XYZ file of C-alpha atoms in Angstrom:
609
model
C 23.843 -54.681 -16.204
C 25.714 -52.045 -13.943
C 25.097 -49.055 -16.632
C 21.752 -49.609 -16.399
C 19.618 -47.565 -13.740
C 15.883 -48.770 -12.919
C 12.791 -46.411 -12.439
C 9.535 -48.484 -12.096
C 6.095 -46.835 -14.332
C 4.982 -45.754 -10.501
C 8.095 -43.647 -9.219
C 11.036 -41.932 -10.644
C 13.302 -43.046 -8.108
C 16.576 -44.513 -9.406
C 17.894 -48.200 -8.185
C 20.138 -50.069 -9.669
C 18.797 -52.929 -10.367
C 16.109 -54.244 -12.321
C 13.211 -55.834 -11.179
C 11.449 -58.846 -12.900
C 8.311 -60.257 -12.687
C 8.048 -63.962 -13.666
C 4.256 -64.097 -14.281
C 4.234 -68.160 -15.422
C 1.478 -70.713 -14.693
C 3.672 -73.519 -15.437
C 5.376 -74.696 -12.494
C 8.698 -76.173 -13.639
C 9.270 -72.991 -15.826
C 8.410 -70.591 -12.933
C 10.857 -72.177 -11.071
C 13.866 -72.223 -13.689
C 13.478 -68.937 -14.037
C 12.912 -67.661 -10.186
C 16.522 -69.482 -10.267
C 18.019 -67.390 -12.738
C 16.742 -64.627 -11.444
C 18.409 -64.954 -7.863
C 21.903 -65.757 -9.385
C 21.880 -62.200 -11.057
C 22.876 -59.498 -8.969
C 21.767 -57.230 -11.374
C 17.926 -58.335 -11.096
C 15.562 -58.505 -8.386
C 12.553 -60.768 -8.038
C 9.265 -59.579 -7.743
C 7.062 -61.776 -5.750
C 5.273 -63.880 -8.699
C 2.182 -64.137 -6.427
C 1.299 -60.709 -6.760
C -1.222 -58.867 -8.139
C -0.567 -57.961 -11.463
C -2.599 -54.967 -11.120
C -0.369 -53.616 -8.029
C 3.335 -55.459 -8.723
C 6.066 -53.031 -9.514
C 8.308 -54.064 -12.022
C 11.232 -53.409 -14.735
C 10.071 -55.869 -17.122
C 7.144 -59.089 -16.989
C 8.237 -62.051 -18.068
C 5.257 -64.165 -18.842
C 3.974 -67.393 -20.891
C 0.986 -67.986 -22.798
C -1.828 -69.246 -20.299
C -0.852 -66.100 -18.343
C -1.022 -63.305 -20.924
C -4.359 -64.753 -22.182
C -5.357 -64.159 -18.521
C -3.849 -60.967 -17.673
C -3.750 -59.224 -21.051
C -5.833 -56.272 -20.750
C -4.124 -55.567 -17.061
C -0.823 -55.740 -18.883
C -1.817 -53.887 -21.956
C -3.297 -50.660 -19.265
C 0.246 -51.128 -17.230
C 1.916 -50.254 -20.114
C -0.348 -47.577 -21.482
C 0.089 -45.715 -18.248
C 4.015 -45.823 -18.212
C 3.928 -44.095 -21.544
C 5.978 -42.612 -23.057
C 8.334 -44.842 -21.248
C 8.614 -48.369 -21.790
C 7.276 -51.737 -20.099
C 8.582 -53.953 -21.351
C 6.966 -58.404 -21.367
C 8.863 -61.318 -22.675
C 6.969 -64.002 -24.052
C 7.835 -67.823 -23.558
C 6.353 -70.244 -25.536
C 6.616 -73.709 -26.328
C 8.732 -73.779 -29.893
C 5.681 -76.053 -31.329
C 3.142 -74.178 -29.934
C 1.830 -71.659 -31.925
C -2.199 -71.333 -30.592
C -1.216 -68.085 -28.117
C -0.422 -66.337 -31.294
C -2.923 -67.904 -33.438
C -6.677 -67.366 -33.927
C -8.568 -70.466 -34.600
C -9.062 -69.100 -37.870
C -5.442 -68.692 -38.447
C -5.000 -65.168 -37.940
C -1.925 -63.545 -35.505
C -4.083 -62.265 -32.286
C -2.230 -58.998 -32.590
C -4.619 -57.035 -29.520
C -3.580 -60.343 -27.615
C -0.093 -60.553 -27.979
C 1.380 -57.994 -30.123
C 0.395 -54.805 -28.544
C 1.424 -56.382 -25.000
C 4.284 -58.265 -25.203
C 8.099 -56.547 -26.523
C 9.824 -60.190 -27.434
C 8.826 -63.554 -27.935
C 10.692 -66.263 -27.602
C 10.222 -70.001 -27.595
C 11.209 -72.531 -25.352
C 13.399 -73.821 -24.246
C 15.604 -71.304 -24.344
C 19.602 -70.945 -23.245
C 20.388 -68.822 -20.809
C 22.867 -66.552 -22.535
C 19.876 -65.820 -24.963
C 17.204 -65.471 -21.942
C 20.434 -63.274 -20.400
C 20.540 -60.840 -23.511
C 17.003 -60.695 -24.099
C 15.956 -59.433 -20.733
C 19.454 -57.188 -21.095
C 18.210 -55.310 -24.166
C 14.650 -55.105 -22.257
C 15.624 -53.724 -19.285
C 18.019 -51.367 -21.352
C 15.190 -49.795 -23.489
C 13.375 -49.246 -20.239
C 15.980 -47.206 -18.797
C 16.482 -45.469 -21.771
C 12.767 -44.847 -22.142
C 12.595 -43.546 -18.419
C 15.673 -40.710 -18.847
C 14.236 -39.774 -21.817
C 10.551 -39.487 -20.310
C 12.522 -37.448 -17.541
C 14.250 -35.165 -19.362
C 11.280 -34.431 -21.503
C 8.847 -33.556 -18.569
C 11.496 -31.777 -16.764
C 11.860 -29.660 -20.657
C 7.965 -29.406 -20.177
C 8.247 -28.154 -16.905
C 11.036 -25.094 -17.771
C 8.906 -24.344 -20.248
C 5.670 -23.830 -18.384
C 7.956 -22.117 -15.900
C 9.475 -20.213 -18.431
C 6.257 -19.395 -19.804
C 4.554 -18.238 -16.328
C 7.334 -16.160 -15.321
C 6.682 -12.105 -14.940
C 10.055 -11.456 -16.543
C 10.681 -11.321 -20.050
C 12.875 -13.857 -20.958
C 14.430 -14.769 -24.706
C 17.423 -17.158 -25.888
C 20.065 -16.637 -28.508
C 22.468 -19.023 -30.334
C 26.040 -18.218 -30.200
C 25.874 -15.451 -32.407
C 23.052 -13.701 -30.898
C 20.389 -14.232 -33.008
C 17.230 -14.925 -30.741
C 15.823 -18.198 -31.076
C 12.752 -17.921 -28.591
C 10.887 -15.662 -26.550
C 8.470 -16.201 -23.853
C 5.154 -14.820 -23.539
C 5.699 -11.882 -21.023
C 8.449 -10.718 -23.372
C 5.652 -10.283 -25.932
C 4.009 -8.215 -23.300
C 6.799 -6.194 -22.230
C 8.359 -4.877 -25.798
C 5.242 -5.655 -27.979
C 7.353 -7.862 -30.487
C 5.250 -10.784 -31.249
C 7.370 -14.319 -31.549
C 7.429 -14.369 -35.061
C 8.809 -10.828 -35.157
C 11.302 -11.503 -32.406
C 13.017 -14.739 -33.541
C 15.624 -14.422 -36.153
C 16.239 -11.191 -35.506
C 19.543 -9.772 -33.110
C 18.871 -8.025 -29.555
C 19.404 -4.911 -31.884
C 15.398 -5.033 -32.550
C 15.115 -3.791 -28.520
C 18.011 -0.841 -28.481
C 16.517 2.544 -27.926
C 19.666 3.949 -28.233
C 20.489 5.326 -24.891
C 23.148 2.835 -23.801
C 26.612 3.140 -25.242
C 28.690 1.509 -27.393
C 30.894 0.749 -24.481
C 27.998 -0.362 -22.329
C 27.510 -3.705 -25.358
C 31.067 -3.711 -25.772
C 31.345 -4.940 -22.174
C 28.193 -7.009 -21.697
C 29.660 -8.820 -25.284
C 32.732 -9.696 -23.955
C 31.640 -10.468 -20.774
C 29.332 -13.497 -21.953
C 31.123 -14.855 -24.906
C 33.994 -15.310 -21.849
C 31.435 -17.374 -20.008
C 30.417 -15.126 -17.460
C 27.078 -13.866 -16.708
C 26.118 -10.153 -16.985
C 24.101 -8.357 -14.454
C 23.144 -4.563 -15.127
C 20.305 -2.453 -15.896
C 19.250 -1.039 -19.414
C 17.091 0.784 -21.481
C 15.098 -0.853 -23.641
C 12.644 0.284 -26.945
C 9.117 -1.024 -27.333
C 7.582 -2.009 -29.984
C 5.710 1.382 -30.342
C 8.428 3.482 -29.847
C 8.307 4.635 -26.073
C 11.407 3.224 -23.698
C 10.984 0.681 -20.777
C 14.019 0.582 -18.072
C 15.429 -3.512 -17.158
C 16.939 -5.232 -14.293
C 19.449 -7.563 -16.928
C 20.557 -10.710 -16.777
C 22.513 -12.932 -19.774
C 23.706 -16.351 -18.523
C 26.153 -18.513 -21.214
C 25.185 -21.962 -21.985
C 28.423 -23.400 -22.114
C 29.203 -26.652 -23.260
C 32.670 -28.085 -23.649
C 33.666 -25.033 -22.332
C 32.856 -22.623 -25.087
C 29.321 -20.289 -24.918
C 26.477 -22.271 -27.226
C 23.693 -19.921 -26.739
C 22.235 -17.015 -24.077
C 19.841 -16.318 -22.188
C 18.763 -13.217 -21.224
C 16.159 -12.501 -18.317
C 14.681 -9.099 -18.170
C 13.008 -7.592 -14.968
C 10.591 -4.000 -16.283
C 11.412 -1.423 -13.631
C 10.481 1.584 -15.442
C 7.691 1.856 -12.347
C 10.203 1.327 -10.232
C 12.661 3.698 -11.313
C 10.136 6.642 -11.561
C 9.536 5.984 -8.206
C 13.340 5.864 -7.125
C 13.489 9.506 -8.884
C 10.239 11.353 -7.254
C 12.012 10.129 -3.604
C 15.338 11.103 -4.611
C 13.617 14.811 -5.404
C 11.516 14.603 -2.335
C 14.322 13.947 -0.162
C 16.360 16.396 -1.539
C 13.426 18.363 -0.782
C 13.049 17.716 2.249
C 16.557 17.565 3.233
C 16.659 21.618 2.219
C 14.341 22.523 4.476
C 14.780 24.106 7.701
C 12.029 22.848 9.334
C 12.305 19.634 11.000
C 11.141 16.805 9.358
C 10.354 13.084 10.567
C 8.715 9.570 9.954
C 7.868 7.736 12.620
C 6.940 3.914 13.706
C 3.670 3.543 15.624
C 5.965 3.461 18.859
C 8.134 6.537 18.083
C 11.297 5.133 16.619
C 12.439 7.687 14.265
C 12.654 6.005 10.379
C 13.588 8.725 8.530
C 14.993 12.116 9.993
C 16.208 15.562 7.938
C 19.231 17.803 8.682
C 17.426 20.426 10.548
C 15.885 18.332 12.943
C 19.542 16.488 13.614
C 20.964 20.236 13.920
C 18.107 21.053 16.418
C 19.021 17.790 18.295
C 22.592 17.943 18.391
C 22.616 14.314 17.302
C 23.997 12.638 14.298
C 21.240 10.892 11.609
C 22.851 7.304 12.550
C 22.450 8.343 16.177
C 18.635 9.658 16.413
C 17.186 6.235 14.198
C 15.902 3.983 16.175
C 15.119 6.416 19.126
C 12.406 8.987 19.814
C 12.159 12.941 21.088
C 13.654 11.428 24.558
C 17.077 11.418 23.830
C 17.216 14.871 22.918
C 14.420 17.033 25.076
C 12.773 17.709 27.984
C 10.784 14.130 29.225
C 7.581 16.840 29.335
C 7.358 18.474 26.101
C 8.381 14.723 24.696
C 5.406 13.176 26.252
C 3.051 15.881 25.210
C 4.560 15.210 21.593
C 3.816 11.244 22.158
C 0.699 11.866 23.473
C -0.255 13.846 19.929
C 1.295 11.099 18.169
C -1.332 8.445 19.925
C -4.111 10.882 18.691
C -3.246 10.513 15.182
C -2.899 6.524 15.478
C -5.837 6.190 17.350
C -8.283 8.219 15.169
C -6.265 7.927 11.754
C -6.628 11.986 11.173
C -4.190 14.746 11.588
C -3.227 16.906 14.127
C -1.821 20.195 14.862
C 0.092 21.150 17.871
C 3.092 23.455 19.498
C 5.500 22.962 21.496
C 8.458 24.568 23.088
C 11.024 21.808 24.097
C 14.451 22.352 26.185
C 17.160 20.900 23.902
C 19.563 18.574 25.922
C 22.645 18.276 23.699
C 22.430 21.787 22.272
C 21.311 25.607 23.468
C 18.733 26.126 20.888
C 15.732 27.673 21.692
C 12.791 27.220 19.335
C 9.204 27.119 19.651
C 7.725 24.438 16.993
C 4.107 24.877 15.141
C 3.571 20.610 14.245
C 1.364 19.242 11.518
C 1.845 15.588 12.112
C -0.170 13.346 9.470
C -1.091 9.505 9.352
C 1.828 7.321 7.746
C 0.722 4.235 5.376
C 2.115 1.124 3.825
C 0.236 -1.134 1.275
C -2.851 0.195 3.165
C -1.734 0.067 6.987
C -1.250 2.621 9.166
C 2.662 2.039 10.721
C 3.530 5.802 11.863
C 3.511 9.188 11.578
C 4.884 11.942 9.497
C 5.486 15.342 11.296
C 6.326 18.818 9.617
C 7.803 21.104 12.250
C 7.602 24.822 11.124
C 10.352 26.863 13.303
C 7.599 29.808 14.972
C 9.941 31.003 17.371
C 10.456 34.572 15.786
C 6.639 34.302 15.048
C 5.909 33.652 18.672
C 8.121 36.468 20.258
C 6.407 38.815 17.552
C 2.941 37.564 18.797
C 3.886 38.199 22.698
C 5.207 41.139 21.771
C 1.800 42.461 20.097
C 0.511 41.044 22.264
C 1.897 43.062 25.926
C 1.473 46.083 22.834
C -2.206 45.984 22.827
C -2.693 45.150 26.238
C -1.119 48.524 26.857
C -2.743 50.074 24.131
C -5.929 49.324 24.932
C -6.247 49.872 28.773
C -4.964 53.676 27.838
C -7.566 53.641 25.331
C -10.254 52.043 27.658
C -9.302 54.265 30.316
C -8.918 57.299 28.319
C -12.781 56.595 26.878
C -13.607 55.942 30.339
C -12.707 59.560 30.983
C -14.600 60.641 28.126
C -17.781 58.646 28.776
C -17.871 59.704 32.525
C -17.505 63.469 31.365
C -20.387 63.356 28.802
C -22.766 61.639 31.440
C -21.933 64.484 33.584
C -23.015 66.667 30.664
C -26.070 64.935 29.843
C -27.393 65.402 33.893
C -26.720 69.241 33.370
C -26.910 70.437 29.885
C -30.526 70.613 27.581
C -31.264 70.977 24.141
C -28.351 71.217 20.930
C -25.766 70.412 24.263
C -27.333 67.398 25.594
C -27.829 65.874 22.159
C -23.745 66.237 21.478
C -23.492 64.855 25.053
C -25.187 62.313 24.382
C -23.228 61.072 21.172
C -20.745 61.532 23.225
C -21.393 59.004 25.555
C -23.022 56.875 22.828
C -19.378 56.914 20.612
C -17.679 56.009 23.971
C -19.681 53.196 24.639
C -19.071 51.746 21.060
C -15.404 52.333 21.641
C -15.485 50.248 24.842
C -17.407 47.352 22.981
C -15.363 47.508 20.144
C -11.887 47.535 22.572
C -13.836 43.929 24.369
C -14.090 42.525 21.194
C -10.561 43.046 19.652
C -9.331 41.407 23.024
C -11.263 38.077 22.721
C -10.171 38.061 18.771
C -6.342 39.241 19.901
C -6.627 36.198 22.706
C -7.857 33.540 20.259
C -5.271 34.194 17.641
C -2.646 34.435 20.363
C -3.718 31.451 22.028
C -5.933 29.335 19.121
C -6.298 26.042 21.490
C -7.838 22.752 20.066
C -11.248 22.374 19.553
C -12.799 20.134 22.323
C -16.516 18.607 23.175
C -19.106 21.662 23.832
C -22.836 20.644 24.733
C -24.193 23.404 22.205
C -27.475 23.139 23.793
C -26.400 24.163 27.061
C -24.527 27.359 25.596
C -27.868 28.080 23.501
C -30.557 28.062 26.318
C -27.782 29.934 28.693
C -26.925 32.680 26.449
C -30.767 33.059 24.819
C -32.080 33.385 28.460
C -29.155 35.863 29.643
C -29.861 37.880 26.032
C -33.884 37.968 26.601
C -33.140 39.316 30.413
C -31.195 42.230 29.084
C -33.466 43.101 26.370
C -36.880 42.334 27.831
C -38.978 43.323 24.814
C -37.477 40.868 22.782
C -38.427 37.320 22.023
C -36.215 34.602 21.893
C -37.328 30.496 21.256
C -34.825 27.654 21.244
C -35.490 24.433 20.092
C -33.021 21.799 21.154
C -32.449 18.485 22.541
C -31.477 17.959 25.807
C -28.002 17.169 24.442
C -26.051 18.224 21.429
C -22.115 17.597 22.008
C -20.195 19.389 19.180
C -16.496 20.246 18.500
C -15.619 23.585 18.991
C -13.393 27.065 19.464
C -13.690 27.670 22.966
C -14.913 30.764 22.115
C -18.020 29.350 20.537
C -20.335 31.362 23.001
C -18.806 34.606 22.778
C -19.983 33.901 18.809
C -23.383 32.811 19.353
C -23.463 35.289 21.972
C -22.692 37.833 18.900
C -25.280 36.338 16.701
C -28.161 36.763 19.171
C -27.018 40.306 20.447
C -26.916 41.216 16.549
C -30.536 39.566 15.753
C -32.316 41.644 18.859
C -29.883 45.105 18.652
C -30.413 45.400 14.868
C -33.588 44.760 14.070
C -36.100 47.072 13.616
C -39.380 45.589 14.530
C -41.354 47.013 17.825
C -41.378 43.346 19.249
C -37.933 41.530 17.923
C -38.261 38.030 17.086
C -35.384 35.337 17.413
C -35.897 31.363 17.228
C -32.573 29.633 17.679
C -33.118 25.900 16.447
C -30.511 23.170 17.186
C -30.581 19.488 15.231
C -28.123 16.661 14.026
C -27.576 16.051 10.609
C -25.280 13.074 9.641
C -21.818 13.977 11.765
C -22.790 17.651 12.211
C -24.822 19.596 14.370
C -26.745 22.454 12.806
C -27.577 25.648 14.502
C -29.570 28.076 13.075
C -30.370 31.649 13.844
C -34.033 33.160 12.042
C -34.952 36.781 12.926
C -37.616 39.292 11.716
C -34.918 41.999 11.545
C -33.977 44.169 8.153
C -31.985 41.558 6.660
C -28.068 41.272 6.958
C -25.524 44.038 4.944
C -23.914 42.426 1.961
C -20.741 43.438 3.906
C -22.005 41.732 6.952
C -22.198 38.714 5.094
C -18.974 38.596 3.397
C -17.537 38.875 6.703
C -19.906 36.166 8.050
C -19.678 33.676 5.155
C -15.962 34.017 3.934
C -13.812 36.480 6.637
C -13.671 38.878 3.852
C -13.176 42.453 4.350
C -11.049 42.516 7.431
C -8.721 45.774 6.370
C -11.952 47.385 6.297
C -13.202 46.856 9.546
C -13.595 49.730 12.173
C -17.190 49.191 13.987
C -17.675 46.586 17.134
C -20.297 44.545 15.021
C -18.152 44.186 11.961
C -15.709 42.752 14.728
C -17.862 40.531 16.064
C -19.094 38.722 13.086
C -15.126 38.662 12.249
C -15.215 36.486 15.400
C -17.918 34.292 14.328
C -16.596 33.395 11.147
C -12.987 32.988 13.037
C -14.747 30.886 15.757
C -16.854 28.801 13.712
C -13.434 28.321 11.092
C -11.340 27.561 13.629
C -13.565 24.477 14.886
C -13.922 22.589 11.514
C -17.394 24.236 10.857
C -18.832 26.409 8.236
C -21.332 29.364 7.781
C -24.181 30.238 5.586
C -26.383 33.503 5.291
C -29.747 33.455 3.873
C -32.349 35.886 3.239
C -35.851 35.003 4.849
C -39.481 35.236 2.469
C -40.882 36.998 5.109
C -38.020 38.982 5.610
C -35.124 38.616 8.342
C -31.938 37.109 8.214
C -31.382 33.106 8.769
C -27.793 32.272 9.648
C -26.806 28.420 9.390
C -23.580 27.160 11.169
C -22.761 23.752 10.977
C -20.175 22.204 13.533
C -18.562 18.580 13.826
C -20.181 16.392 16.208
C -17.608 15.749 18.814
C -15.872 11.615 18.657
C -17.874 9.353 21.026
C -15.092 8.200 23.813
């Protein structure tokens, strides 16, 4: 029996040799055929004092008295191996007929025929016992490849079935003879609209006739073909594949195909919007950059490798250290902590000293939170090229410096004359004298305020912590001192840490100055009331003045107006609004019932440390 292979009903391992289980209860026979069992190579004996519940075997060999006995064991043995078979020879005595007999003469088929395979009487020869348990063993083998091959069929097709790709097989003419499930999905053709019909029923027409031409010839040669295509749904619109056809050869010559389709239509979109963006990005002139969360550069643009004087191949993998000064790089790693550390962007400049190359710029940097599937793993930086900007802004800068000390000078000059004239002069002459001095002071307090506006847009630092409540109680008490006849409550806690300009108390310093100077009541009124609300801090100004110009509040409320500003106050609410802008905050004007003006500013509470 050396083409036969032996699996037992509790393992598909392969031996090769079968194993038989003499399960007799009379002696002498147990014996004879323990005997014949150890002259075959081809068999091995299973201990015949085993359990018949546990004994692993090929095929049972077993006599009456014992298949009475163990009948239902043998009959669940063999229901459990299905489909494959386990096989029992029956010996019995050639006059003995009462195993297979009722005693009311009927064949005990749930006894005998539904457990054992043969029966045979005894005695027997041996070259009949030798083909019997031959053909036995044979039909188990045969039972066990075939219950192989069909689970392992069962199993492609579940895995067929499961897979995300579309998959469908055609015989050797192309005509599809199955489709999976998820090719349903992808082109919409049901099964029975699919099979029978050609790959035709999928061609949306873009691919050309050389592009089949190819993929025909390369398959029918027995070679697999790999490319993508575009495909037609069902309802008309396209889908883009990752394609695979593999031959099914046999005898050398192609049987059938079958083709494996990946959908990366998603994919492909995607591929396209980064191959614009980078194109994009490449064209600017401003350096671009993604970063890791340590500072190894991932993706770099032209402008920044023409600013570094380094190659693209030679600036990945490194940070702003190979190529600038170790200060202005550490100030730039510093910003890049910021942004990992509190997941929100910042804005910075700097002016680095170029290494490898005599560039000069001064760079304005947005740098933003990077993502992938939801976590953080660098940053993305936009660096806008300011350096003409800057030199402009000094330049206006030394310009109104000049400017205005002539002017303030100048209107120095002017005031001190018109006091003089006010000390001598009465009547019509005095009056002019004194709007004379009165237009020179408003020229002086107009000159102060376009410096602190021309400083902060010069210089527009970060906000940083303020302890509002401090600034309010300093300036309302420094206010009520100069104008004594005025009235000015705060309400505030002890504590009140915003973020802000750090010009925020030149702008309330504005807002209370405005509230006592302009309002028209014999005792002015001012309460200045400070609370929390969620993450901001809200500070609100109430007076019993006039009520606010709608110009005033355009300027206030949206920094409108500014080409028609002249006056110091219309200045110094331009400051407010910059101010309160500037530090993430926001304005609101309101009229009062009984009258006044209320103005609301709400500024970000600063990050706990």
């Amino acid at each position: 029996m050396n083409d036969t292979l032996s699996v037992n009903d509790f393992s598909d391992d392969v031996t090769d040799q079968a194993a038989l289980f003499p399960l007799l209860s009379d002696k002498g026979d147990r014996r004879l055929i323990v005997e014949w069992i150890e002259s075959h190579d081809s068999y091995t004996l299973v201990d015949p004092d085993q359990p018949v519940e546990t004994a692993t075997f090929d095929c049972c060999i077993v006599d009456g008295e014992m298949l009475q006995t163990h009948a239902e064991t043998l009959r669940a043995r063999k229901r459990k191996a299905e489909p494959a078979l386990l096989p029992c020879l029956l010996l019995i005595p050639g006059a003995d007929l009462s195993v297979i007999e009722t005693d009311r003469g009927e064949i005990a088929d749930s006894v005998v025929f539904e457990t054992a395979d043969e029966v045979v009487s005894m005695p027997i020869k041996k070259a009949e016992l030798e083909w019997r348990v031959e053909a036995l063993t044979r039909l188990r083998t045969q039972s066990l490849r075939l219950k192989k091959r069909t689970e392992t069929l069962e199993l492609f097709k579940q895995a067929v079935e499961s897979s995300g790709h579309a998959i469908w097989m055609s015989d050797a003419t192309g005509t599809i003879k199955y489709v999976n499930s998820e090719f349903e999905s992808i082109t919409g053709y049901s099964r029975t609209e699919a099979v029978g019909e050609s790959p035709e029923l999928i061609s949306s027409g873009a691919m050309t006739d050389d592009y089949y031409s190819d993929l025909w010839e390369t398959i029918t040669a027995g070679d697999t073909w790999h490319e993508e295509i575009t495909n037609q749904r069902r309802d008309g619109s396209q889908y883009v594949a990752d394609q695979t056809i593999a031959p099914i050869v046999e005898d050398g010559e192609p049987k059938a195909f079958v083709a494996v389709q990946r959908d990366i239509t998603e994919r492909k979109e995607i591929e396209q919007r980064l191959s614009l963006y980078r194109d994009i990005v490449e064209r600017l002139e401003d350096p671009i950059m993604l970063q890791s969360c340590e500072g190894e550069f991932r993706l770099v643009n032209d402008a920044l490798c023409s600013f570094a004087g380094l190659s693209r191949d030679e600036l990945l993998g490194d940070g702003e250290y190979e190529f600038m000064d170790a200060a202005t790089a550490t100030e730039i790693a510093r910003q890049k902590q910021r942004v990992i550390e509190t997941e929100q962007p910042v804005e910075y400049s700097v002016e680095p000293t170029f290494t490898h190359t005599d560039k000069e710029a001064v760079f304005y940097t947005s740098r933003y939170p990077y993502y992938e599937d939801g976590e953080l793993t660098g940053t993305v930086a936009i660096c806008r090229d300011v350096t003409n900007l800057d030199k402009r802004t000094r330049q206006l800068k030394v310009f109104d410096n000049i400017l205005r000390h002539n002017i303030r000078n100048d209107v120095n000059v002017i005031r001190g004359r018109g006091k003089q004239l006010q000390d001598e002069l009465d009547g019509d002459l005095k009056a002019a004298a004194d709007v004379i001095v009165e237009r020179a002071n408003g020229l002086l307090t107009t000159s102060e305020k376009s410096r602190k506006i021309t400083d902060g847009l010069s210089d527009p630092r970060d906000p940083a912590p303020v302890d509002l409540g401090q600034v309010v109680r300093n300036l309302a008490e420094e206010t009520g001192q100069k104008w004594s006849n005025a009235s000015i409550d705060v309400s505030a806690p002890a504590q009140l840490v915003v973020s802000a300009s750090d010009s925020i108390d030149t702008a309330i310093e504005e807002l209370l100055i405005n509230a006592v100077v302009h309002n028209d009541s014999d005792e002015p009124r001012v309460s200045v009331d400070l609370t929390v609300d969620s993450s901001w801090g809200i500070l609100r100004v109430r007076d019993n003045g006039p009520g606010i110009p709608e110009f005033d509040r355009n300027v206030l409320e949206s920094g409108g107006a500014i080409e028609t500003l002249s006056h110091g106050s219309g200045l110094g609410l331009w400051l407010v609004y910059w101010t309160i802008t500037h530090s993430g905050g926001k304005i609101r004007v309101d009229d009062r019932e009984q009258g006044g003006t209320e103005i609301t500013i709400r500024l970000p509470l600063a990050a706990e440390k």
